[in-house]
Structures are given as structure tokens and as C-alpha cells.
Amino acid sequence: MFCAISGEPPQDPVVSKKSGQVYEKRLIIKYIADYGKDPITGEDIEEGDLLEIKASPKTVKPRPATLTSIPSLLSVFQNEWDSLMLETFTLKQQYQQVRQELSHALYQHDAACRVIARLIKERDAAREALANVQAHIATKPLPESLATESQPMEIEEQDKGINEVVINKLNETSAVLSKNRKKRKPPPELTSVDAIKSFTQTSSIGSLHSSTKPGITCMDVDSTEQLILTGGNDKKGFILNEQDGKVTGQLKGHTKKITDALWLGKPNEEGYDTAFTASADKTIRIWQKSSKDYKTSAILSTHTAEVTGIAVHATKDYLVSVSDDSTWAFHDINTAQTLSKIEPNEVTNGYSTVEIHPDGLILGTGTNDSIVRIWDIKVQKNVTSFTGHTGRITSISFSENGYYLATASEDNAVKLWDLRKLLNFHTIQLDEGAKINKVCWDYSGQYLAVGGTDVRIYQAKSWNQLANFTDNTAEVTDMKFGELAKILYVGGLDRTLRFYGVNSEEDE
């Protein structure tokens, strides 16, 4: 008898019930413990499947005849040495083969990386060339009859300059607005300080925009305060009825999130206003009411990076946009053409927000490198800059009195600037960790709202905090006062529009 595993006569033999093979008991028990199978047939086997063979008499394992003398032992050792050398030689051959295969794989990987890098470089060069072409080729607007939903006017911009006709219109508008502003006083019907202090959330519209990419990024209220325009992270714009909270129109077309949304503030003969949306897809869309819904009437493709902000000029004929590409542009709304695209003389990391002064002759831009720049629109020159913030400028707002400018930054501070003296005369510093995404004045210039982590309302001149609202469950992104500051509209990343005012039931 010989063990099927060792090939030697077993000292303690057992036989398998399943395969009938004879094994050395200690070897087969160890094999079963490790693998649980018969080593010859591969069948599942347990220790109970083994039968002991009672051999009689039990003898001492005989010494092989070949190992009875020194010469035979030397012969065995020589054979074992030769086998060991052959096995070592085979292992070396396999080792060299594996090294060659690894070297070949590494060479292929390096070559693939080089090809990918070259293709990426060629792609970036092609994109840059395309951007340069788009910046210098002009395409005339399509006739209104051809500007359908499936074929909007896409304007490849050409700088036309701000000519004398435009400058005269700006001067005339500024003269009228400035004259009226000097005579204007806060109306007696303006919401009082005590009423502002009693503001509460009077209503809300929730579950707006997509839940997969949640958040209202911007909003505006039309001149009638009946329609609210919102933009979201879901690349869509919504038009809502303020009274019943229903969505009356959807603005679809952008391929990335909407960063800013505005009404023109000048309804047409049918009573419908024009809407504008700016997006991270580098475009600005102009929307006009058709028979059923708002449709894209023109696409402005002036910028080469995310459009971060837009502002409508007081003439209602022009639109200003700013971008992460460190340029701002002046557009003619009626012809959907860019009249001028201005690049800064100094190095900047891109613009983050924009606002036009109420008189319409200057505009302010906030930058990603914490600077607020004031520009003369007529000559497109940076006339002054305000420094003092230490973070990205998130919002700027001119007071309707024409004297004050409020700026907010990621350094959780609001700074008030006097445009006559060109200095910072007051700073509202919030707690560390608080965020400020929006500042806005009411039309009278008596109240300033600050939104971000929460919503706060301050009284001008005294800068006392009148109200603080914490109903939002995510950051506030945009706000606007209603007529006579009777209501404050607030939108945020929690997909909810909130309306703050005096609760009529409590008032009664």
C-alpha cells in the first residue's frame, strides 16, 4: 500500500469511502481541514468519510535500499541538486518573461499618455481659435418671423462701440433721473420702521426647480409685482404668478445653471415683459412672450467663460453683462448686438457681479479678487476702485439716492461707500462663518436687506438692525423689495420663495 499523497507506505493508513484511495491519516486530515475535498477526485469529503485500515503486524518503515551506503547517499544528493538547478533555471526564465511583459505594458501606457496629452493640447488650441472667431465675426439678427423656438437668433458678437447716439441717450436719461431724484423724498406711505420690525413670513412657494440639482440661484419681480422670475441650478427658469404661486412658464434652453435673471421692466403693448437669463454656459438668453409661453428670441454669445451677472440700464434699451473671463460687455437689447466688450487694464481673476448706478452713467463691478471697480460707461474706463474686502465680492447695490453703494463679500462683511467722497463710511460685520450672497436697497433708499445665512434688514444712516429672519433651511441667494417696502421677496437654495411683510391678521 502507498499513500496517494506522499507516494510512500503509510504508517497510519486510512481509505476514503468515496474515492477508495489510501492515504496517510495525518496528511489527509490536514488536506481536508485546508480544502475540504478529496485530493485525487476533487469530491467534497469529511473526516468521517475515512476508514482506518488495520494492518498487522505494524512494522517500522523500511529504509530504501538506495540509502544504505555513502555512495548511494551522494548519488541521491546529486540528483536532488540537479533537479533544484533545473527548477531554478525554469523560474529565472519565467521571471525574465514577466519582466519583458511588464516593460512592454509600461511602454504602451507611456505612449498612450503622450497621445492623450497631445490631443488635449490640440483640443484646447481649437477651442481658443473658435473663441477668437466668435469674438470677431458678426451675424445679423434673423427677421422676427424666422426667430422661432427651434431657431432663435444666436449672435456671434462684434464690437460696435458706444457711439454718439448711445451717449446722447444715456445723457438724456441721466439728466431726467437725476433731476427727479433731487426732488424726491420718502413717500408718506413708505413702510415705517416699526412695521419693518414686525415683519414675518406671510407666505411661501416651495418645491421649485429640480430636486436632483436643488436651489434657486437668482430671482426678480416684474414692475406689476404679479410675476416672479427665478433661475435655478437645474438650468431652467420659472415664471410664477405671485398670487396663486403657480408656474405660468418655463424657460428651457441653457445647458448649465442659470446665474442671474432679470425682467426688462418695460412691458410691451400686450402687457408682457421681456426676460433675461445669464448662465454658466457662457451665454445670455433674451426671452419674449409668444402665443403660449416665453421663447428665446436671441442668444448673446459674447463671453468665453461663465456669465456671472447682468444688469438692465435705466433706458430699458441696453444690458450690461460680466463674466469670469474678466470682461464686461454693453449690449443693445433691441438689436441683440454687443456694442462694446471691455477688458481691464489690470490683471483680474474675473468679475462676480454687476450693478448700474440709478443715473445710468456709471456701473459697478465686483471681482473674484475682492475689488469693486467703478466704470464710466460712456468712455468704458475704470474711474475708481474700492478696496477693503478680503474675499470674493458676492453682491453690490447702488442706493436710489445716488450717493451710497453697498458691497458684500465672502469675508462676511457689508461695506457702505460714499460715492461723493469715495470712502467707506460704515461696515456691517457679521459673525465668523456667516455668509452674505446678496445686498439690496428698497426704492426709497431707507432700508438695506442683507441675505445669506439668514435675512436681515437695516435702517439707512443709523444702520440699526430692524429685523432678522431665519426661516430658510439653506442659503439665501437673492432678494428684492416690493413697492414702498411693503414686502421682501427672498429666494434660496432650499427651493423656496418666501415673502416677508406685516401679517395682516396680526395687524387687525
PDB file of N, CA and C in Angstrom, residues 319-396:
ATOM      1  N   LEU A 319     -28.246  96.437 -22.004  1.00  0.00           N
ATOM      2  CA  LEU A 319     -27.986  95.421 -20.991  1.00  0.00           C
ATOM      3  C   LEU A 319     -26.475  95.311 -20.797  1.00  0.00           C
ATOM      4  N   VAL A 320     -26.041  95.204 -19.540  1.00  0.00           N
ATOM      5  CA  VAL A 320     -24.619  95.024 -19.222  1.00  0.00           C
ATOM      6  C   VAL A 320     -24.427  93.628 -18.637  1.00  0.00           C
ATOM      7  N   SER A 321     -23.353  92.958 -19.030  1.00  0.00           N
ATOM      8  CA  SER A 321     -23.043  91.626 -18.505  1.00  0.00           C
ATOM      9  C   SER A 321     -21.584  91.568 -18.077  1.00  0.00           C
ATOM     10  N   VAL A 322     -21.311  90.719 -17.086  1.00  0.00           N
ATOM     11  CA  VAL A 322     -19.935  90.488 -16.631  1.00  0.00           C
ATOM     12  C   VAL A 322     -19.688  88.979 -16.613  1.00  0.00           C
ATOM     13  N   SER A 323     -18.407  88.613 -16.674  1.00  0.00           N
ATOM     14  CA  SER A 323     -18.078  87.205 -16.827  1.00  0.00           C
ATOM     15  C   SER A 323     -16.800  86.851 -16.081  1.00  0.00           C
ATOM     16  N   ASP A 324     -16.624  85.547 -15.884  1.00  0.00           N
ATOM     17  CA  ASP A 324     -15.385  85.031 -15.313  1.00  0.00           C
ATOM     18  C   ASP A 324     -14.208  85.170 -16.267  1.00  0.00           C
ATOM     19  N   ASP A 325     -14.477  85.564 -17.530  1.00  0.00           N
ATOM     20  CA  ASP A 325     -13.373  85.765 -18.463  1.00  0.00           C
ATOM     21  C   ASP A 325     -12.731  87.147 -18.306  1.00  0.00           C
ATOM     22  N   SER A 326     -13.095  87.862 -17.224  1.00  0.00           N
ATOM     23  CA  SER A 326     -12.510  89.170 -16.869  1.00  0.00           C
ATOM     24  C   SER A 326     -12.912  90.269 -17.845  1.00  0.00           C
ATOM     25  N   THR A 327     -14.086  90.152 -18.461  1.00  0.00           N
ATOM     26  CA  THR A 327     -14.594  91.211 -19.339  1.00  0.00           C
ATOM     27  C   THR A 327     -16.010  91.579 -18.921  1.00  0.00           C
ATOM     28  N   TRP A 328     -16.406  92.824 -19.270  1.00  0.00           N
ATOM     29  CA  TRP A 328     -17.817  93.190 -19.183  1.00  0.00           C
ATOM     30  C   TRP A 328     -18.236  93.734 -20.533  1.00  0.00           C
ATOM     31  N   ALA A 329     -19.513  93.567 -20.853  1.00  0.00           N
ATOM     32  CA  ALA A 329     -19.995  93.904 -22.190  1.00  0.00           C
ATOM     33  C   ALA A 329     -21.261  94.747 -22.106  1.00  0.00           C
ATOM     34  N   PHE A 330     -21.442  95.604 -23.130  1.00  0.00           N
ATOM     35  CA  PHE A 330     -22.588  96.517 -23.225  1.00  0.00           C
ATOM     36  C   PHE A 330     -23.385  96.117 -24.463  1.00  0.00           C
ATOM     37  N   HIS A 331     -24.637  95.698 -24.256  1.00  0.00           N
ATOM     38  CA  HIS A 331     -25.444  95.145 -25.341  1.00  0.00           C
ATOM     39  C   HIS A 331     -26.631  96.060 -25.667  1.00  0.00           C
ATOM     40  N   ASP A 332     -26.999  96.078 -26.944  1.00  0.00           N
ATOM     41  CA  ASP A 332     -28.225  96.738 -27.394  1.00  0.00           C
ATOM     42  C   ASP A 332     -29.338  95.700 -27.369  1.00  0.00           C
ATOM     43  N   ILE A 333     -30.348  95.913 -26.540  1.00  0.00           N
ATOM     44  CA  ILE A 333     -31.416  94.929 -26.388  1.00  0.00           C
ATOM     45  C   ILE A 333     -32.272  94.828 -27.649  1.00  0.00           C
ATOM     46  N   ASN A 334     -32.529  95.962 -28.304  1.00  0.00           N
ATOM     47  CA  ASN A 334     -33.439  95.965 -29.450  1.00  0.00           C
ATOM     48  C   ASN A 334     -32.859  95.219 -30.650  1.00  0.00           C
ATOM     49  N   THR A 335     -31.543  95.326 -30.856  1.00  0.00           N
ATOM     50  CA  THR A 335     -30.923  94.641 -31.996  1.00  0.00           C
ATOM     51  C   THR A 335     -30.218  93.364 -31.589  1.00  0.00           C
ATOM     52  N   ALA A 336     -30.171  93.087 -30.286  1.00  0.00           N
ATOM     53  CA  ALA A 336     -29.479  91.896 -29.767  1.00  0.00           C
ATOM     54  C   ALA A 336     -28.039  91.855 -30.234  1.00  0.00           C
ATOM     55  N   GLN A 337     -27.371  93.004 -30.204  1.00  0.00           N
ATOM     56  CA  GLN A 337     -25.968  93.092 -30.594  1.00  0.00           C
ATOM     57  C   GLN A 337     -25.141  93.654 -29.436  1.00  0.00           C
ATOM     58  N   THR A 338     -23.883  93.228 -29.385  1.00  0.00           N
ATOM     59  CA  THR A 338     -22.964  93.762 -28.385  1.00  0.00           C
ATOM     60  C   THR A 338     -22.279  94.993 -28.955  1.00  0.00           C
ATOM     61  N   LEU A 339     -22.456  96.117 -28.265  1.00  0.00           N
ATOM     62  CA  LEU A 339     -21.856  97.357 -28.754  1.00  0.00           C
ATOM     63  C   LEU A 339     -20.401  97.473 -28.319  1.00  0.00           C
ATOM     64  N   SER A 340     -20.066  96.913 -27.158  1.00  0.00           N
ATOM     65  CA  SER A 340     -18.686  97.031 -26.695  1.00  0.00           C
ATOM     66  C   SER A 340     -18.393  95.927 -25.688  1.00  0.00           C
ATOM     67  N   LYS A 341     -17.170  95.402 -25.765  1.00  0.00           N
ATOM     68  CA  LYS A 341     -16.694  94.396 -24.819  1.00  0.00           C
ATOM     69  C   LYS A 341     -15.386  94.909 -24.234  1.00  0.00           C
ATOM     70  N   ILE A 342     -15.350  95.086 -22.928  1.00  0.00           N
ATOM     71  CA  ILE A 342     -14.239  95.796 -22.290  1.00  0.00           C
ATOM     72  C   ILE A 342     -13.410  94.824 -21.452  1.00  0.00           C
ATOM     73  N   GLU A 343     -12.120  94.846 -21.685  1.00  0.00           N
ATOM     74  CA  GLU A 343     -11.180  94.070 -20.890  1.00  0.00           C
ATOM     75  C   GLU A 343     -10.433  95.014 -19.965  1.00  0.00           C
ATOM     76  N   PRO A 344     -10.164  94.611 -18.729  1.00  0.00           N
ATOM     77  CA  PRO A 344      -9.498  95.511 -17.773  1.00  0.00           C
ATOM     78  C   PRO A 344      -8.034  95.729 -18.139  1.00  0.00           C
ATOM     79  N   ASN A 345      -7.538  96.903 -17.772  1.00  0.00           N
ATOM     80  CA  ASN A 345      -6.120  97.178 -17.989  1.00  0.00           C
ATOM     81  C   ASN A 345      -5.242  96.411 -17.002  1.00  0.00           C
ATOM     82  N   GLU A 346      -5.817  96.109 -15.840  1.00  0.00           N
ATOM     83  CA  GLU A 346      -5.072  95.382 -14.819  1.00  0.00           C
ATOM     84  C   GLU A 346      -5.493  93.917 -14.817  1.00  0.00           C
ATOM     85  N   VAL A 347      -4.609  93.078 -14.309  1.00  0.00           N
ATOM     86  CA  VAL A 347      -4.902  91.650 -14.236  1.00  0.00           C
ATOM     87  C   VAL A 347      -5.991  91.409 -13.195  1.00  0.00           C
ATOM     88  N   THR A 348      -7.001  90.654 -13.556  1.00  0.00           N
ATOM     89  CA  THR A 348      -8.082  90.338 -12.627  1.00  0.00           C
ATOM     90  C   THR A 348      -8.452  88.875 -12.781  1.00  0.00           C
ATOM     91  N   ASN A 349      -9.065  88.314 -11.749  1.00  0.00           N
ATOM     92  CA  ASN A 349      -9.444  86.907 -11.769  1.00  0.00           C
ATOM     93  C   ASN A 349     -10.886  86.706 -12.216  1.00  0.00           C
ATOM     94  N   GLY A 350     -11.458  87.707 -12.865  1.00  0.00           N
ATOM     95  CA  GLY A 350     -12.837  87.583 -13.332  1.00  0.00           C
ATOM     96  C   GLY A 350     -13.803  88.402 -12.499  1.00  0.00           C
ATOM     97  N   TYR A 351     -14.942  88.745 -13.116  1.00  0.00           N
ATOM     98  CA  TYR A 351     -15.971  89.522 -12.435  1.00  0.00           C
ATOM     99  C   TYR A 351     -17.020  88.587 -11.847  1.00  0.00           C
ATOM    100  N   SER A 352     -17.548  88.976 -10.690  1.00  0.00           N
ATOM    101  CA  SER A 352     -18.517  88.140  -9.985  1.00  0.00           C
ATOM    102  C   SER A 352     -19.920  88.742  -9.951  1.00  0.00           C
ATOM    103  N   THR A 353     -20.047  90.066 -10.120  1.00  0.00           N
ATOM    104  CA  THR A 353     -21.357  90.707 -10.051  1.00  0.00           C
ATOM    105  C   THR A 353     -21.286  92.077 -10.700  1.00  0.00           C
ATOM    106  N   VAL A 354     -22.456  92.641 -11.041  1.00  0.00           N
ATOM    107  CA  VAL A 354     -22.513  93.944 -11.695  1.00  0.00           C
ATOM    108  C   VAL A 354     -23.800  94.660 -11.299  1.00  0.00           C
ATOM    109  N   GLU A 355     -23.734  95.987 -11.256  1.00  0.00           N
ATOM    110  CA  GLU A 355     -24.907  96.823 -10.971  1.00  0.00           C
ATOM    111  C   GLU A 355     -24.703  98.174 -11.631  1.00  0.00           C
ATOM    112  N   ILE A 356     -25.763  98.732 -12.209  1.00  0.00           N
ATOM    113  CA  ILE A 356     -25.700 100.044 -12.856  1.00  0.00           C
ATOM    114  C   ILE A 356     -26.241 101.101 -11.901  1.00  0.00           C
ATOM    115  N   HIS A 357     -25.541 102.231 -11.833  1.00  0.00           N
ATOM    116  CA  HIS A 357     -25.978 103.344 -10.989  1.00  0.00           C
ATOM    117  C   HIS A 357     -27.349 103.835 -11.448  1.00  0.00           C
ATOM    118  N   PRO A 358     -28.199 104.292 -10.523  1.00  0.00           N
ATOM    119  CA  PRO A 358     -29.544 104.744 -10.903  1.00  0.00           C
ATOM    120  C   PRO A 358     -29.556 105.817 -11.986  1.00  0.00           C
ATOM    121  N   ASP A 359     -28.523 106.668 -12.066  1.00  0.00           N
ATOM    122  CA  ASP A 359     -28.486 107.692 -13.107  1.00  0.00           C
ATOM    123  C   ASP A 359     -28.082 107.135 -14.458  1.00  0.00           C
ATOM    124  N   GLY A 360     -27.478 105.965 -14.477  1.00  0.00           N
ATOM    125  CA  GLY A 360     -27.168 105.299 -15.734  1.00  0.00           C
ATOM    126  C   GLY A 360     -25.870 105.684 -16.404  1.00  0.00           C
ATOM    127  N   LEU A 361     -25.006 106.453 -15.767  1.00  0.00           N
ATOM    128  CA  LEU A 361     -23.755 106.857 -16.416  1.00  0.00           C
ATOM    129  C   LEU A 361     -22.553 106.062 -15.905  1.00  0.00           C
ATOM    130  N   ILE A 362     -22.672 105.456 -14.747  1.00  0.00           N
ATOM    131  CA  ILE A 362     -21.582 104.636 -14.220  1.00  0.00           C
ATOM    132  C   ILE A 362     -22.136 103.279 -13.815  1.00  0.00           C
ATOM    133  N   LEU A 363     -21.242 102.321 -13.727  1.00  0.00           N
ATOM    134  CA  LEU A 363     -21.634 100.995 -13.251  1.00  0.00           C
ATOM    135  C   LEU A 363     -20.553 100.470 -12.330  1.00  0.00           C
ATOM    136  N   GLY A 364     -20.946  99.545 -11.477  1.00  0.00           N
ATOM    137  CA  GLY A 364     -20.003  98.929 -10.553  1.00  0.00           C
ATOM    138  C   GLY A 364     -19.879  97.444 -10.849  1.00  0.00           C
ATOM    139  N   THR A 365     -18.663  96.948 -10.740  1.00  0.00           N
ATOM    140  CA  THR A 365     -18.422  95.518 -10.924  1.00  0.00           C
ATOM    141  C   THR A 365     -17.659  94.987  -9.716  1.00  0.00           C
ATOM    142  N   GLY A 366     -18.049  93.812  -9.270  1.00  0.00           N
ATOM    143  CA  GLY A 366     -17.321  93.133  -8.210  1.00  0.00           C
ATOM    144  C   GLY A 366     -16.445  92.060  -8.817  1.00  0.00           C
ATOM    145  N   THR A 367     -15.277  91.843  -8.249  1.00  0.00           N
ATOM    146  CA  THR A 367     -14.338  90.883  -8.807  1.00  0.00           C
ATOM    147  C   THR A 367     -14.124  89.712  -7.858  1.00  0.00           C
ATOM    148  N   ASN A 368     -13.550  88.647  -8.410  1.00  0.00           N
ATOM    149  CA  ASN A 368     -13.234  87.478  -7.601  1.00  0.00           C
ATOM    150  C   ASN A 368     -12.042  87.721  -6.688  1.00  0.00           C
ATOM    151  N   ASP A 369     -11.292  88.823  -6.944  1.00  0.00           N
ATOM    152  CA  ASP A 369     -10.131  89.129  -6.102  1.00  0.00           C
ATOM    153  C   ASP A 369     -10.400  90.299  -5.159  1.00  0.00           C
ATOM    154  N   SER A 370     -11.677  90.447  -4.741  1.00  0.00           N
ATOM    155  CA  SER A 370     -12.100  91.318  -3.625  1.00  0.00           C
ATOM    156  C   SER A 370     -12.060  92.817  -3.933  1.00  0.00           C
ATOM    157  N   ILE A 371     -12.067  93.202  -5.204  1.00  0.00           N
ATOM    158  CA  ILE A 371     -12.031  94.624  -5.568  1.00  0.00           C
ATOM    159  C   ILE A 371     -13.363  95.025  -6.200  1.00  0.00           C
ATOM    160  N   VAL A 372     -13.853  96.215  -5.864  1.00  0.00           N
ATOM    161  CA  VAL A 372     -15.039  96.787  -6.505  1.00  0.00           C
ATOM    162  C   VAL A 372     -14.562  97.896  -7.437  1.00  0.00           C
ATOM    163  N   ARG A 373     -14.883  97.769  -8.711  1.00  0.00           N
ATOM    164  CA  ARG A 373     -14.437  98.749  -9.704  1.00  0.00           C
ATOM    165  C   ARG A 373     -15.627  99.574 -10.196  1.00  0.00           C
ATOM    166  N   ILE A 374     -15.434 100.877 -10.302  1.00  0.00           N
ATOM    167  CA  ILE A 374     -16.457 101.786 -10.802  1.00  0.00           C
ATOM    168  C   ILE A 374     -16.029 102.239 -12.206  1.00  0.00           C
ATOM    169  N   TRP A 375     -16.968 102.122 -13.171  1.00  0.00           N
ATOM    170  CA  TRP A 375     -16.664 102.397 -14.576  1.00  0.00           C
ATOM    171  C   TRP A 375     -17.521 103.543 -15.112  1.00  0.00           C
ATOM    172  N   ASP A 376     -16.929 104.370 -15.968  1.00  0.00           N
ATOM    173  CA  ASP A 376     -17.669 105.352 -16.748  1.00  0.00           C
ATOM    174  C   ASP A 376     -18.142 104.648 -18.013  1.00  0.00           C
ATOM    175  N   ILE A 377     -19.453 104.500 -18.165  1.00  0.00           N
ATOM    176  CA  ILE A 377     -19.987 103.726 -19.284  1.00  0.00           C
ATOM    177  C   ILE A 377     -19.671 104.400 -20.625  1.00  0.00           C
ATOM    178  N   LYS A 378     -19.740 105.715 -20.677  1.00  0.00           N
ATOM    179  CA  LYS A 378     -19.572 106.413 -21.956  1.00  0.00           C
ATOM    180  C   LYS A 378     -18.186 106.202 -22.548  1.00  0.00           C
ATOM    181  N   VAL A 379     -17.157 106.172 -21.708  1.00  0.00           N
ATOM    182  CA  VAL A 379     -15.787 106.010 -22.222  1.00  0.00           C
ATOM    183  C   VAL A 379     -15.215 104.638 -21.860  1.00  0.00           C
ATOM    184  N   GLN A 380     -15.986 103.826 -21.143  1.00  0.00           N
ATOM    185  CA  GLN A 380     -15.585 102.479 -20.742  1.00  0.00           C
ATOM    186  C   GLN A 380     -14.239 102.474 -20.002  1.00  0.00           C
ATOM    187  N   LYS A 381     -14.093 103.394 -19.067  1.00  0.00           N
ATOM    188  CA  LYS A 381     -12.864 103.496 -18.298  1.00  0.00           C
ATOM    189  C   LYS A 381     -13.135 103.240 -16.811  1.00  0.00           C
ATOM    190  N   ASN A 382     -12.192 102.591 -16.169  1.00  0.00           N
ATOM    191  CA  ASN A 382     -12.266 102.355 -14.733  1.00  0.00           C
ATOM    192  C   ASN A 382     -11.861 103.652 -14.018  1.00  0.00           C
ATOM    193  N   VAL A 383     -12.859 104.376 -13.464  1.00  0.00           N
ATOM    194  CA  VAL A 383     -12.587 105.694 -12.891  1.00  0.00           C
ATOM    195  C   VAL A 383     -12.131 105.617 -11.438  1.00  0.00           C
ATOM    196  N   THR A 384     -12.534 104.574 -10.726  1.00  0.00           N
ATOM    197  CA  THR A 384     -12.064 104.403  -9.356  1.00  0.00           C
ATOM    198  C   THR A 384     -12.285 102.966  -8.931  1.00  0.00           C
ATOM    199  N   SER A 385     -11.600 102.564  -7.877  1.00  0.00           N
ATOM    200  CA  SER A 385     -11.741 101.213  -7.340  1.00  0.00           C
ATOM    201  C   SER A 385     -11.806 101.290  -5.820  1.00  0.00           C
ATOM    202  N   PHE A 386     -12.635 100.415  -5.244  1.00  0.00           N
ATOM    203  CA  PHE A 386     -12.772 100.346  -3.801  1.00  0.00           C
ATOM    204  C   PHE A 386     -12.137  99.044  -3.309  1.00  0.00           C
ATOM    205  N   THR A 387     -11.184  99.176  -2.408  1.00  0.00           N
ATOM    206  CA  THR A 387     -10.548  98.014  -1.796  1.00  0.00           C
ATOM    207  C   THR A 387     -10.848  98.025  -0.302  1.00  0.00           C
ATOM    208  N   GLY A 388     -10.744  96.903   0.299  1.00  0.00           N
ATOM    209  CA  GLY A 388     -11.044  96.805   1.727  1.00  0.00           C
ATOM    210  C   GLY A 388     -11.605  95.441   2.088  1.00  0.00           C
ATOM    211  N   HIS A 389     -12.305  94.810   1.120  1.00  0.00           N
ATOM    212  CA  HIS A 389     -12.769  93.447   1.345  1.00  0.00           C
ATOM    213  C   HIS A 389     -11.586  92.482   1.231  1.00  0.00           C
ATOM    214  N   THR A 390     -11.742  91.325   1.822  1.00  0.00           N
ATOM    215  CA  THR A 390     -10.676  90.318   1.757  1.00  0.00           C
ATOM    216  C   THR A 390     -11.160  89.021   1.118  1.00  0.00           C
ATOM    217  N   GLY A 391     -12.326  89.040   0.519  1.00  0.00           N
ATOM    218  CA  GLY A 391     -12.863  87.849  -0.136  1.00  0.00           C
ATOM    219  C   GLY A 391     -13.561  88.229  -1.422  1.00  0.00           C
ATOM    220  N   ARG A 392     -13.979  87.221  -2.158  1.00  0.00           N
ATOM    221  CA  ARG A 392     -14.697  87.434  -3.423  1.00  0.00           C
ATOM    222  C   ARG A 392     -15.927  88.305  -3.193  1.00  0.00           C
ATOM    223  N   ILE A 393     -16.128  89.310  -4.078  1.00  0.00           N
ATOM    224  CA  ILE A 393     -17.309  90.168  -3.974  1.00  0.00           C
ATOM    225  C   ILE A 393     -18.528  89.376  -4.441  1.00  0.00           C
ATOM    226  N   THR A 394     -19.521  89.246  -3.574  1.00  0.00           N
ATOM    227  CA  THR A 394     -20.704  88.444  -3.904  1.00  0.00           C
ATOM    228  C   THR A 394     -21.886  89.278  -4.388  1.00  0.00           C
ATOM    229  N   SER A 395     -21.943  90.566  -4.011  1.00  0.00           N
ATOM    230  CA  SER A 395     -23.087  91.394  -4.411  1.00  0.00           C
ATOM    231  C   SER A 395     -22.758  92.868  -4.214  1.00  0.00           C
ATOM    232  N   ILE A 396     -23.288  93.713  -5.101  1.00  0.00           N
ATOM    233  CA  ILE A 396     -23.192  95.160  -4.922  1.00  0.00           C
ATOM    234  C   ILE A 396     -24.553  95.763  -5.241  1.00  0.00           C
TER     235      ILE A 396
END
